[in-house]
mmCIF file of C-alpha atoms and ligand atoms in Angstrom:
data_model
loop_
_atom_site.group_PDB
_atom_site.id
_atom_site.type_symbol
_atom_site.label_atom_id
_atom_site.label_comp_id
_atom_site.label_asym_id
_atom_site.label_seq_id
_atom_site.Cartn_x
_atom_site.Cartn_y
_atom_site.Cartn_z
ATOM 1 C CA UNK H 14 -39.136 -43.520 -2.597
ATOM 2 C CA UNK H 15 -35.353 -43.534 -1.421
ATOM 3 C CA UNK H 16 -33.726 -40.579 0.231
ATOM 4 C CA UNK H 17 -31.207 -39.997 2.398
ATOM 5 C CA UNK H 18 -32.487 -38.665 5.850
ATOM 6 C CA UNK H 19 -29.598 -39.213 7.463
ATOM 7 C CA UNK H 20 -26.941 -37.418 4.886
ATOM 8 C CA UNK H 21 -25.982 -34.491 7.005
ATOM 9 C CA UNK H 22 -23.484 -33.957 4.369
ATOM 10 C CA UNK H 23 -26.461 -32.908 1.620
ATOM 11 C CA UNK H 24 -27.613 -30.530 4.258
ATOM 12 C CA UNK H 25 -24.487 -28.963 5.422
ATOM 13 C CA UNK H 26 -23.647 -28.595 1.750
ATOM 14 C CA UNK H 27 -26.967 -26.567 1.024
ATOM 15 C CA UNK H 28 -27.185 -24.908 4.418
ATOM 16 C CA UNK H 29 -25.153 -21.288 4.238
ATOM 17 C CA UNK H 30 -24.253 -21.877 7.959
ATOM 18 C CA UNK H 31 -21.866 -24.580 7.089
ATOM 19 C CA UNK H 32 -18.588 -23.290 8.060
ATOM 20 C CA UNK H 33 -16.432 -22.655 4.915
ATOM 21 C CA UNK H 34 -13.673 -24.894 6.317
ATOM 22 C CA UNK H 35 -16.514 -27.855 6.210
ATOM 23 C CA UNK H 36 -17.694 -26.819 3.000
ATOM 24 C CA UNK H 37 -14.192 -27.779 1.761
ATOM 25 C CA UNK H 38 -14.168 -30.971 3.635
ATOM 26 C CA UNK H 39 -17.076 -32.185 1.904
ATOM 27 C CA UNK H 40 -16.239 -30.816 -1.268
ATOM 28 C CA UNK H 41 -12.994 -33.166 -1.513
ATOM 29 C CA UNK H 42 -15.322 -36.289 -0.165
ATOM 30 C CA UNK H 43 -18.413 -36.176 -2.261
ATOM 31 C CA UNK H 44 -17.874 -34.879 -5.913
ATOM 32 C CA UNK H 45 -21.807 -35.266 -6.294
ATOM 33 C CA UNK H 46 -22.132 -32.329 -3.891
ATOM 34 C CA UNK H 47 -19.959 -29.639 -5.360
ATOM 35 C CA UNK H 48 -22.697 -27.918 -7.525
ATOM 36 C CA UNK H 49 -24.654 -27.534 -4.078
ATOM 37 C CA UNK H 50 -21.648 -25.978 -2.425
ATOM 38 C CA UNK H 51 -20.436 -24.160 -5.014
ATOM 39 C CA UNK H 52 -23.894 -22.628 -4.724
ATOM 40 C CA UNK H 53 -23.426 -21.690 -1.025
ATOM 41 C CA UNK H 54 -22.967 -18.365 -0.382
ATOM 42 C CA UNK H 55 -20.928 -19.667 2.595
ATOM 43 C CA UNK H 56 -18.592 -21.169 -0.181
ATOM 44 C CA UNK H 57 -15.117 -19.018 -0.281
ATOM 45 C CA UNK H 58 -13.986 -17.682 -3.735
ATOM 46 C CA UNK H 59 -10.909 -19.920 -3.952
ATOM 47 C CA UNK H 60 -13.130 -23.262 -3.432
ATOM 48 C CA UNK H 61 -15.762 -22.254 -6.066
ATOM 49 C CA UNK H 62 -12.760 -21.909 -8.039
ATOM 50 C CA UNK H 63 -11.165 -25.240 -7.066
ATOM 51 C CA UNK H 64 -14.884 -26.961 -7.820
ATOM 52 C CA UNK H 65 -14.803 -25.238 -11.376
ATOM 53 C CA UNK H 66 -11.206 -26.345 -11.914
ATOM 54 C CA UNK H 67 -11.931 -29.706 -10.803
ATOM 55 C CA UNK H 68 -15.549 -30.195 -12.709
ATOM 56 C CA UNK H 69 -13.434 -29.192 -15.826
ATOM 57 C CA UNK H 70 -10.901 -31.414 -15.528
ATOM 58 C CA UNK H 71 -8.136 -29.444 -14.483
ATOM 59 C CA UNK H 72 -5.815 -30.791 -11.967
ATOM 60 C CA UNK H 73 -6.032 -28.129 -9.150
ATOM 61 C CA UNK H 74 -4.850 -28.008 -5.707
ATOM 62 C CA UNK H 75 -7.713 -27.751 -3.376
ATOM 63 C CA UNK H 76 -7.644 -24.877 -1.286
ATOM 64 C CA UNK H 77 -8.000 -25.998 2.020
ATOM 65 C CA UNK H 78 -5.084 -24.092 3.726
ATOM 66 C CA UNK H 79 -6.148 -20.624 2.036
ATOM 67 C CA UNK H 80 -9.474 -19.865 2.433
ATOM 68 C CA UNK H 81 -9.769 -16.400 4.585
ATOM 69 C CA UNK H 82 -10.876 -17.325 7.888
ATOM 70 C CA UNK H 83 -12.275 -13.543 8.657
ATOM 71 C CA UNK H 84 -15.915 -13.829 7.039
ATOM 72 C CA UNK H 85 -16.557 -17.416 9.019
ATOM 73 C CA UNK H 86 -15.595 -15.605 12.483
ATOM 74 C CA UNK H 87 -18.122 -13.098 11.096
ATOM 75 C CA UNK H 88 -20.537 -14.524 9.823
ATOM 76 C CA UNK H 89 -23.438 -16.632 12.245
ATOM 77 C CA UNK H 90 -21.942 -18.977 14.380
ATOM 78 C CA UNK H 91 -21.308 -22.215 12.839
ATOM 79 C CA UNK H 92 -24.014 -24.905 14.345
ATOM 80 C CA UNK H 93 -23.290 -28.525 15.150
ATOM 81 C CA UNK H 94 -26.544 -30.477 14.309
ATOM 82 C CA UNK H 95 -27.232 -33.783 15.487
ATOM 83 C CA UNK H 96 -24.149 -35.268 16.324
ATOM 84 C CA UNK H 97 -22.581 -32.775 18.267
ATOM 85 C CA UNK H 98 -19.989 -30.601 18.254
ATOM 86 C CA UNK H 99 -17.456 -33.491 17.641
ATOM 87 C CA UNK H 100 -18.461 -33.687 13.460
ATOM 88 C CA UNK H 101 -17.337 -30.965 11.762
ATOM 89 C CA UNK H 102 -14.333 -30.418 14.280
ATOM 90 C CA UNK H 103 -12.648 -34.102 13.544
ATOM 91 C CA UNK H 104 -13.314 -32.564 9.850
ATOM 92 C CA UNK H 105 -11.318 -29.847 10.792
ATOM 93 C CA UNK H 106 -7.774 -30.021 12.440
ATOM 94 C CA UNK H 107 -6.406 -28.358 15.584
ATOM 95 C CA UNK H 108 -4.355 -26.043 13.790
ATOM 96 C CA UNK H 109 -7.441 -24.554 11.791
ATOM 97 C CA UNK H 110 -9.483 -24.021 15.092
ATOM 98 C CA UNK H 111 -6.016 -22.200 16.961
ATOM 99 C CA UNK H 112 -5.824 -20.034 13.679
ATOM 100 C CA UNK H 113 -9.704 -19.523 13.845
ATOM 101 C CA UNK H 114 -9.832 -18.397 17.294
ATOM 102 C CA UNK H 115 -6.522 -16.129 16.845
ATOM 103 C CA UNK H 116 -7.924 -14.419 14.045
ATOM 104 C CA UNK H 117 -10.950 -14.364 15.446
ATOM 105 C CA UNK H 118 -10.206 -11.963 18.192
ATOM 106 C CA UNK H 119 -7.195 -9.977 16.234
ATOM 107 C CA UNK H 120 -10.134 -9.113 13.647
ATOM 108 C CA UNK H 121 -12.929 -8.820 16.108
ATOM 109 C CA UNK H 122 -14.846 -5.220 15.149
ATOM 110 C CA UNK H 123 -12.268 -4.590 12.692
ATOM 111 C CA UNK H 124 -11.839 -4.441 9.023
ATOM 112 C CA UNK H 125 -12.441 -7.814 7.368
ATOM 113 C CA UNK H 126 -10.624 -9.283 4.719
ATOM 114 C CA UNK H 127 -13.303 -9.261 2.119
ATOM 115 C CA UNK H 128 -13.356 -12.357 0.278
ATOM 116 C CA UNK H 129 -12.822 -11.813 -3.034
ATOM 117 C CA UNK H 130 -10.091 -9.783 -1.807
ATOM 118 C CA UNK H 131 -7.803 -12.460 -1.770
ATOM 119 C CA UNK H 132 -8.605 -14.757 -4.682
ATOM 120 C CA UNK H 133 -5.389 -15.984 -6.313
ATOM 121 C CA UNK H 134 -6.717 -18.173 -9.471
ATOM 122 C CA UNK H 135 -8.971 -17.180 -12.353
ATOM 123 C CA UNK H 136 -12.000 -18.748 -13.080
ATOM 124 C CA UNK H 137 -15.947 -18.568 -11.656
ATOM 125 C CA UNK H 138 -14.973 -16.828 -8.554
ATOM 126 C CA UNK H 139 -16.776 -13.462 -9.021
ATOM 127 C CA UNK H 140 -18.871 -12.505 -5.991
ATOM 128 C CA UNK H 141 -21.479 -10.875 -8.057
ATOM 129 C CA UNK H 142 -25.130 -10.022 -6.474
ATOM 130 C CA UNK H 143 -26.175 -12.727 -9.236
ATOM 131 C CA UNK H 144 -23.968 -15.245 -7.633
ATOM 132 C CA UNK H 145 -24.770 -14.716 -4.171
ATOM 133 C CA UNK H 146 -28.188 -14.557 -5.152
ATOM 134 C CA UNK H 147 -28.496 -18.181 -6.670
ATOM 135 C CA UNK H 148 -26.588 -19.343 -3.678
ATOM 136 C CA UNK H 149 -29.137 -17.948 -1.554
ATOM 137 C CA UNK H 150 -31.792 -19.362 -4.137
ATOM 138 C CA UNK H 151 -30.164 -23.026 -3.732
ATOM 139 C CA UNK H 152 -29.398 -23.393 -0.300
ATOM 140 C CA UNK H 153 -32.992 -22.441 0.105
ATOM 141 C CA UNK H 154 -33.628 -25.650 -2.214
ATOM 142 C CA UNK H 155 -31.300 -27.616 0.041
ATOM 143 C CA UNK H 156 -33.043 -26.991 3.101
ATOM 144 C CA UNK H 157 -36.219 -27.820 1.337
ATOM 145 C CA UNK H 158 -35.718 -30.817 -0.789
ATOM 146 C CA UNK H 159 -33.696 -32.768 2.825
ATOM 147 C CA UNK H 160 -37.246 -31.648 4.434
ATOM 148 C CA UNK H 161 -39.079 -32.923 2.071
ATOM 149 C CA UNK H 162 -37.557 -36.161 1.223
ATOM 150 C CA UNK H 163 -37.559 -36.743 5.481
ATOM 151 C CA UNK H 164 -41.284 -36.548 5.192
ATOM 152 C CA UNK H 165 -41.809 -38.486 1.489
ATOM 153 C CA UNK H 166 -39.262 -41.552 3.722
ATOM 154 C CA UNK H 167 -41.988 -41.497 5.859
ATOM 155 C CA UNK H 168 -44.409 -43.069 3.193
ATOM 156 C CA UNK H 169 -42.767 -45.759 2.588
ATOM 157 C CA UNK H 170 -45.164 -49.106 2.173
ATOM 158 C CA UNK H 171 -48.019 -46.519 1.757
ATOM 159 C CA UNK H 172 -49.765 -47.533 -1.965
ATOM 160 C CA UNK H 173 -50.871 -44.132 -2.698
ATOM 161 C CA UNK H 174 -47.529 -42.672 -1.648
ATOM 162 C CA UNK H 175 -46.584 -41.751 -5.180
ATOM 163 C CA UNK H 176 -49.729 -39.663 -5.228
ATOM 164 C CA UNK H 177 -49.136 -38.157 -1.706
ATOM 165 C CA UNK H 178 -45.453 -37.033 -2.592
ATOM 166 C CA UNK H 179 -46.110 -36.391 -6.618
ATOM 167 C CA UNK H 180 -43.578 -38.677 -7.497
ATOM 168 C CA UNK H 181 -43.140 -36.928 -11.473
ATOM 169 C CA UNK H 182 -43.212 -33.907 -10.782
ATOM 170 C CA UNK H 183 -40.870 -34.610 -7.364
ATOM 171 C CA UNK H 184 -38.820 -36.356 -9.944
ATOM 172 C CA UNK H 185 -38.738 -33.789 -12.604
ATOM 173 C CA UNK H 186 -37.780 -31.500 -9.866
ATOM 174 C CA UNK H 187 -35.165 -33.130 -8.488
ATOM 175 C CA UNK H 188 -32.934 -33.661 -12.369
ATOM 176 C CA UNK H 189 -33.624 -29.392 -12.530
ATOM 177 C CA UNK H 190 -31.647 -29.176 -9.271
ATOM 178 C CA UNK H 191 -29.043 -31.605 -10.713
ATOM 179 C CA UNK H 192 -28.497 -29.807 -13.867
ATOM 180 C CA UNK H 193 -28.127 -26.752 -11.921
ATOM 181 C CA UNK H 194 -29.570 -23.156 -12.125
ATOM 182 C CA UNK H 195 -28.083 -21.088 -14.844
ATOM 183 C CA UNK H 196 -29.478 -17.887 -13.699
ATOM 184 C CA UNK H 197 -30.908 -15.894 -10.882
ATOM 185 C CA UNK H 198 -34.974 -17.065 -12.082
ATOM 186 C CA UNK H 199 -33.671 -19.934 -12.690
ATOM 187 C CA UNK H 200 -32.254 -20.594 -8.985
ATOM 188 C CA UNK H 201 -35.440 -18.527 -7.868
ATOM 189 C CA UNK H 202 -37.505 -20.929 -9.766
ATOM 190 C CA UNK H 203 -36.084 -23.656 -8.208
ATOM 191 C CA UNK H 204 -36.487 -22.390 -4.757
ATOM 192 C CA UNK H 205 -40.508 -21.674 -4.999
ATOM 193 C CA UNK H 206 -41.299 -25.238 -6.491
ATOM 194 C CA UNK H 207 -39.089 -26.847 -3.945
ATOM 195 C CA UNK H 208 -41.013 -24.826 -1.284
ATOM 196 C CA UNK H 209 -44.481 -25.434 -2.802
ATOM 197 C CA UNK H 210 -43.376 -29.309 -2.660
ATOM 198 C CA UNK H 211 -42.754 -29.422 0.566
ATOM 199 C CA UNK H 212 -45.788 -26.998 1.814
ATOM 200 C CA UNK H 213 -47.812 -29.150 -0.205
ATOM 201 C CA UNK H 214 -46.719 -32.508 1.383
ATOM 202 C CA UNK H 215 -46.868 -31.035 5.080
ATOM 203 C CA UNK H 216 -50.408 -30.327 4.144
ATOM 204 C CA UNK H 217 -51.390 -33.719 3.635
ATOM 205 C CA UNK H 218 -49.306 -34.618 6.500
ATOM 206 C CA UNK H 219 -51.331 -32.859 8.246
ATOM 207 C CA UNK H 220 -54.946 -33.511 6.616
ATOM 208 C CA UNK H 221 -53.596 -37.422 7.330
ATOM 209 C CA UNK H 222 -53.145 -37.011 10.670
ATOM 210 C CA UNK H 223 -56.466 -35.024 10.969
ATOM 211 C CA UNK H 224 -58.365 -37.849 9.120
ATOM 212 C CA UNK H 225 -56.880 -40.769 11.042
ATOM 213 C CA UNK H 226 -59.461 -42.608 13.644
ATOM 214 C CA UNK H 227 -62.258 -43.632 11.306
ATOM 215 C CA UNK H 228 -64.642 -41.049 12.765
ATOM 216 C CA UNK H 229 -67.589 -42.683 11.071
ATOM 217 C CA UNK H 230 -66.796 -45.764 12.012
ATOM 218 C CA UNK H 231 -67.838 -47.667 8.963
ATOM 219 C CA UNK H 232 -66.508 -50.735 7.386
ATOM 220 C CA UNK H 233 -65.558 -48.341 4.304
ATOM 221 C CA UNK H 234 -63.840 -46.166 6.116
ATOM 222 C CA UNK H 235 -61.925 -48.932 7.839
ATOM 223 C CA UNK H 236 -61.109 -49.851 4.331
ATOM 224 C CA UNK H 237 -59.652 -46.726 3.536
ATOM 225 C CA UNK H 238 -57.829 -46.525 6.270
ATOM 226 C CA UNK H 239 -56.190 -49.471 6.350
ATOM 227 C CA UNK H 240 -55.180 -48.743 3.021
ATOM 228 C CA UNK H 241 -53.946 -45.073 2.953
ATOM 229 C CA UNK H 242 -53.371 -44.436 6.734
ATOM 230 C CA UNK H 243 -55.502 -41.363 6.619
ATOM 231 C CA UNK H 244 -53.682 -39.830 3.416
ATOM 232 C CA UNK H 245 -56.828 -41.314 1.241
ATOM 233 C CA UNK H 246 -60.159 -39.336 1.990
ATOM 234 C CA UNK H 247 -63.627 -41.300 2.090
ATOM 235 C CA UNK H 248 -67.020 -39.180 0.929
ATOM 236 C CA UNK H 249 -70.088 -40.669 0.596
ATOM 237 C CA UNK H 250 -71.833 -38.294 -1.815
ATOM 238 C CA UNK H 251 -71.263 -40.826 -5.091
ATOM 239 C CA UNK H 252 -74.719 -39.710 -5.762
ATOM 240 C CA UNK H 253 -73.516 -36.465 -6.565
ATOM 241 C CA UNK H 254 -69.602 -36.541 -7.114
ATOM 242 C CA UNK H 255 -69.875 -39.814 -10.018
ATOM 243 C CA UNK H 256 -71.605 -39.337 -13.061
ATOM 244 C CA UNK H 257 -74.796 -41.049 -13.697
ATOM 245 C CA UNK H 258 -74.349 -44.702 -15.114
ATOM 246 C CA UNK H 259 -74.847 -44.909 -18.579
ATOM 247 C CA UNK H 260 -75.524 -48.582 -18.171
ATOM 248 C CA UNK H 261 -79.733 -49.468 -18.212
ATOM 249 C CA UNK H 262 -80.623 -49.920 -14.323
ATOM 250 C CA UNK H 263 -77.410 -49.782 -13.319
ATOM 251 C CA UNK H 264 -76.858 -47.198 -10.558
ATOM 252 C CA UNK H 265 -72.839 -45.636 -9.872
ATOM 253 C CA UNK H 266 -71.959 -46.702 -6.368
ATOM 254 C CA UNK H 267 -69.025 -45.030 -6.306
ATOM 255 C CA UNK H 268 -66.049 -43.183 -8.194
ATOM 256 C CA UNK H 269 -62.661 -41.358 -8.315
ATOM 257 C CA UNK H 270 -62.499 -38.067 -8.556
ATOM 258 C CA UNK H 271 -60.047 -35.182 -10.059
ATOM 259 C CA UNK H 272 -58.370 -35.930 -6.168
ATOM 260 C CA UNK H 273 -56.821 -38.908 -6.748
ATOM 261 C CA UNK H 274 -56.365 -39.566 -3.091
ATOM 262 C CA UNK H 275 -59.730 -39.578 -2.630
ATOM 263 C CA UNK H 276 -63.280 -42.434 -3.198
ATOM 264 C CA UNK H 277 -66.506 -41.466 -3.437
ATOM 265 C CA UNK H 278 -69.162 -44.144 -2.358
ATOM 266 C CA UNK H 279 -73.070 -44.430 -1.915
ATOM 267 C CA UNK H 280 -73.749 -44.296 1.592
ATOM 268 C CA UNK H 281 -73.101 -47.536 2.900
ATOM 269 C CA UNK H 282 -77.271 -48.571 3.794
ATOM 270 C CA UNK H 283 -77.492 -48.702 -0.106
ATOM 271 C CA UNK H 284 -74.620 -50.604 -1.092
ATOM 272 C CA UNK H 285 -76.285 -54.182 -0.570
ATOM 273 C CA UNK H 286 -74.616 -54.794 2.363
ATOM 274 C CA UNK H 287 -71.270 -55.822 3.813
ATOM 275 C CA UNK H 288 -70.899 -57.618 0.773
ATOM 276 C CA UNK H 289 -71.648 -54.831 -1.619
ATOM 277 C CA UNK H 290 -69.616 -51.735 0.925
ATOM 278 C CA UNK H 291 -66.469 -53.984 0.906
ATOM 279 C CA UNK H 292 -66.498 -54.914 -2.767
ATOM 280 C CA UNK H 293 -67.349 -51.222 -3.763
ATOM 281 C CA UNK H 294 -64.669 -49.777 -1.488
ATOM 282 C CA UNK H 295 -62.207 -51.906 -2.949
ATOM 283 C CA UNK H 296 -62.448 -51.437 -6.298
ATOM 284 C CA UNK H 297 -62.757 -47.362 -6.082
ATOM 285 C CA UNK H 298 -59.175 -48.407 -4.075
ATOM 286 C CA UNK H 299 -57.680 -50.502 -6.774
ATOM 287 C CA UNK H 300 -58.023 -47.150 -8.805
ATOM 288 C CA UNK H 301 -56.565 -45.148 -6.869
ATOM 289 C CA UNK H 302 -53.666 -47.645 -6.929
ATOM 290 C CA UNK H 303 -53.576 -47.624 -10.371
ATOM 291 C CA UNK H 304 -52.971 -43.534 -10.413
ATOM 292 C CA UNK H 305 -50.348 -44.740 -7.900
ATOM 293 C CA UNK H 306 -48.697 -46.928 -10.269
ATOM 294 C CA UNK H 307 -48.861 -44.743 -12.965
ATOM 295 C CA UNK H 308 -47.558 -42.217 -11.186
ATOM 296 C CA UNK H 309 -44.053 -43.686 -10.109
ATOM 297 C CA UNK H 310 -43.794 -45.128 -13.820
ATOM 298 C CA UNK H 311 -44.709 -42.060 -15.699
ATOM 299 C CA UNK H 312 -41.256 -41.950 -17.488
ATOM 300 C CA UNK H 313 -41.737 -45.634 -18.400
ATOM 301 C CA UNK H 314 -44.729 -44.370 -19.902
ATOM 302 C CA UNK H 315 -46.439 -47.580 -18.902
ATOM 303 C CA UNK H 316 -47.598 -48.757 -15.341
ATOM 304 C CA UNK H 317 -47.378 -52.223 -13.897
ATOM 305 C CA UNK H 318 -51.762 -52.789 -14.169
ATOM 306 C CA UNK H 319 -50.728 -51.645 -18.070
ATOM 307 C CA UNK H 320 -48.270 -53.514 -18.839
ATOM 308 C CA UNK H 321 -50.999 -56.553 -17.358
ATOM 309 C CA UNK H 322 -53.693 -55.322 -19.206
ATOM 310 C CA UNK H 323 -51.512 -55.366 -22.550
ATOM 311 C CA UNK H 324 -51.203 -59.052 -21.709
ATOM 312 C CA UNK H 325 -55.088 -59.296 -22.007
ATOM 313 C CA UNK H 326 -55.609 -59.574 -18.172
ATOM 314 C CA UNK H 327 -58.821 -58.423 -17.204
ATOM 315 C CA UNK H 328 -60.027 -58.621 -20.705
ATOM 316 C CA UNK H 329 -57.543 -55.425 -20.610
ATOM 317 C CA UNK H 330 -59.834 -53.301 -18.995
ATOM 318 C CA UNK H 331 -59.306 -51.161 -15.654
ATOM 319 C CA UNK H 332 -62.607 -51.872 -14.325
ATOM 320 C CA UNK H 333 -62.364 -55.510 -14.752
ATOM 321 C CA UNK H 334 -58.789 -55.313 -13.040
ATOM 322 C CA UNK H 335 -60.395 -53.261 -9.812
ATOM 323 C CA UNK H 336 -63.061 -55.860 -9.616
ATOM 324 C CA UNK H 337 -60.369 -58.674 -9.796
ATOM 325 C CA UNK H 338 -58.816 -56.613 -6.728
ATOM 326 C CA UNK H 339 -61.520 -56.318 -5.006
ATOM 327 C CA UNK H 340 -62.617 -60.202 -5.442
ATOM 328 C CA UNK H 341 -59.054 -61.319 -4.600
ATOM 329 C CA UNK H 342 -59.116 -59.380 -1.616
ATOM 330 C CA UNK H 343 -62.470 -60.520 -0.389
ATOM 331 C CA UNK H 344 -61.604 -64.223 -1.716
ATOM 332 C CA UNK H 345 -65.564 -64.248 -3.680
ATOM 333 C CA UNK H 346 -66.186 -65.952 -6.455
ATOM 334 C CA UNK H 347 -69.420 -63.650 -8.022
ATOM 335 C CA UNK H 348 -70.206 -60.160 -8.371
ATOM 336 C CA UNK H 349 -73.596 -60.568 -7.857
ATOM 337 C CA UNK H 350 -75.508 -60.639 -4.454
ATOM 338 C CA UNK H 351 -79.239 -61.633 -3.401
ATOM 339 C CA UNK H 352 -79.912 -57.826 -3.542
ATOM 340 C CA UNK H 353 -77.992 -57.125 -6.842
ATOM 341 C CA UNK H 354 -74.935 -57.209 -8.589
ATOM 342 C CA UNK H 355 -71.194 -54.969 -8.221
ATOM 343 C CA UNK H 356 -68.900 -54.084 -10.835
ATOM 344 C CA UNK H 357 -68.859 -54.686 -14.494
ATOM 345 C CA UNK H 358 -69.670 -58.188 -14.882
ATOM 346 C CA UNK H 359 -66.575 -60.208 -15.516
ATOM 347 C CA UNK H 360 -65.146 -62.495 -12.558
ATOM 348 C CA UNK H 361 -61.452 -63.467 -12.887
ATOM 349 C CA UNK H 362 -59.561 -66.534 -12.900
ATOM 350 C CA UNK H 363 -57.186 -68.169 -10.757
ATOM 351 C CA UNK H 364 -54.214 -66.574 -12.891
ATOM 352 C CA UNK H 365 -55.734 -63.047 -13.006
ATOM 353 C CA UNK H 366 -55.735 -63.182 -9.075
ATOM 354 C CA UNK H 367 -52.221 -64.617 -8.938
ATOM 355 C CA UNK H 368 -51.021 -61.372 -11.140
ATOM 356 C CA UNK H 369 -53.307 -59.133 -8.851
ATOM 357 C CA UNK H 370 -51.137 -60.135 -5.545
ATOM 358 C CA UNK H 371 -48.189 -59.983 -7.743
ATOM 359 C CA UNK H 372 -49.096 -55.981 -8.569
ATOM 360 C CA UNK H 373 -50.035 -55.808 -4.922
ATOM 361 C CA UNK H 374 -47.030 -56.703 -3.864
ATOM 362 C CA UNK H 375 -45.445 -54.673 -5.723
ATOM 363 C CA UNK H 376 -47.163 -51.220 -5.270
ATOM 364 C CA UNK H 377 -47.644 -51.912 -1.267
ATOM 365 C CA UNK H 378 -51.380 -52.462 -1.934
ATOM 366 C CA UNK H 379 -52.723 -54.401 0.755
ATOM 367 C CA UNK H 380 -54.031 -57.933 0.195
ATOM 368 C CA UNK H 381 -55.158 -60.407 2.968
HETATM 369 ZN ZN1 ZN A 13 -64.359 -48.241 -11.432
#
């Protein structure tokens, strides 16, 4: 879950009011950001040029002393975030600003110079609708993907945070932007799923923050909490969201669902218990942290709790693995209870356990 919330540099690339002269600045420090500002519409001709020249190979000059200074006096005031006023004028120079400022008020309600009019190289520098559209289109996806990854840094530690954020899909997204749009539905493309991902994840944000508190106040819902910090939702309707055990005299006390940030238990009066609330609770968790595994390894094709099972842990099975979780957790040695029995039957060794707070570990679950 690594991002960058604090590269200013991503976001001024993306952002089309980045002042051109900055633009160039970062172009020359941070080759991995030229296809973003090459897609700013705030990008001059000659330094789309320069970024085409430079991707290719070709030994080119960067522009930095020719880029028309009309359209930035122009265009929206150029905004110091964060830091001030002092960042993108140390990027600047003295002379720049003086030039800036003359210019500024020598072409004040007057003609412009346009800026295509003054391209003096060849290559990509067309100023097309098409062009300014996919700039448009990407800095859109800037602005979105720096919001988005500020919120997915928040989730860090969280087990179920590949599930909150989508991790694959967030992933998939992501090497799309890299490779670049190569047309206007492309870049437009681009721009919705960016914005979906990030409407999506303020949602939960928001349903998290909502759920928080443990209204019910029930050991379950402790559970849950504890677990997800109000990004997992608790329902006790397993009586009507799980399907029926197939199992003789077995009854389903809880489930997962096609949400897979959410458990479904019996209510907790027929659950046998403390005993049987904490032991079902934790074992509809250790699925969900399973999806959550899966999910930040789905190009690996295998999760962590797979790659155990393929060892024969757990006699290889899922269930037998979110038992083992939930016994671990609970430190019990039997699935069974003066009222009943939990779970599918198998209780697991000393080594199972040890691998269980090894997987823990390492997907954030929690483990006392
Ligand atoms: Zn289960």
């Amino acid at each position: 879950m690594s991002s960058a919330p604090q590269d200013w540099e991503l976001q001024a690339a993306g952002d089309p009011r980045t002042h051109p002269q900055l633009l160039s600045d970062i172009a020359t420090r941070r080759p991995d950001l030229r296809g973003i500002i090459a897609a700013n519409p705030s990008a001059f001709a000659e330094l789309r040029s320069w970024i085409a020249a430079v991707d290719s190979g070709v030994q080119a000059q960067q522009p930095v002393s020719q880029w028309p200074a009309a359209p930035a006096v122009a265009g929206p005031p150029v905004r110091a975030r964060r830091s001030g006023a002092g960042w993108w004028f140390a990027g600047c120079g003295c002379l720049t600003l003086v030039v800036l400022v003359v210019l500024g008020v020598v072409f004040a309600g007057g003609a412009l110079i346009s800026e295509g009019g003054g391209a003096s190289s060849g290559g990509i520098s067309s100023t097309s609708s098409d062009e300014e559209y996919i700039g448009e289109q990407m800095a859109i996806v800037a602005t979105e993907r720096q919001r988005f990854h500020e919120l997915a840094a928040q989730l860090e530690g969280n087990p179920v945070a590949p599930l909150v954020t989508e991790f694959a899909k967030s992933q998939r997204l992501d090497k799309r932007i890299a490779e670049g749009p190569s047309n206007r539905f492309q870049a437009e493309s681009l721009a919705n799923d960016a914005t979906e991902m990030r409407e999506n994840l303020e949602q939960r944000f928001a349903e998290a923050e909502a759920r928080r508190g443990n209204a019910s106040g029930t050991v379950s819902e402790a559970l849950v909490e504890e677990a997800g910090n109000g990004f997992i939702d608790i329902a006790w309707d397993a009586a009507t969201a799980c399907s029926v055990s197939g199992r003789e005299g077995r009854t389903t006390a809880g489930c997962t669902s096609d949400d897979p940030l959410a458990v479904h238990i019996l209510p907790e009066n027929e659950l046998f218990g403390d005993w049987g609330v904490r032991i079902t609770t934790l074992h509809e968790l250790a699925h969900l942290y399973q999806y959550a595994d899966l999910e930040e390894r789905m190009d690996q094709d295998q999760s962590a709790a797979m790659a155990l099972m393929d060892q024969g842990f757990f006699e290889g099975s899922g269930e037998k693995l979110a038992d083992c979780y939930a016994l671990t957790y609970t430190g019990g040695w039997t699935l069974e209870s003066e009222q009943g029995s939990s779970g599918y039957g198998y209780v697991c060794n000393e080594s199972e356990r040890q691998a269980i707070r090894e997987w823990a570990a390492l997907i954030n679950a929690p483990m006392p």
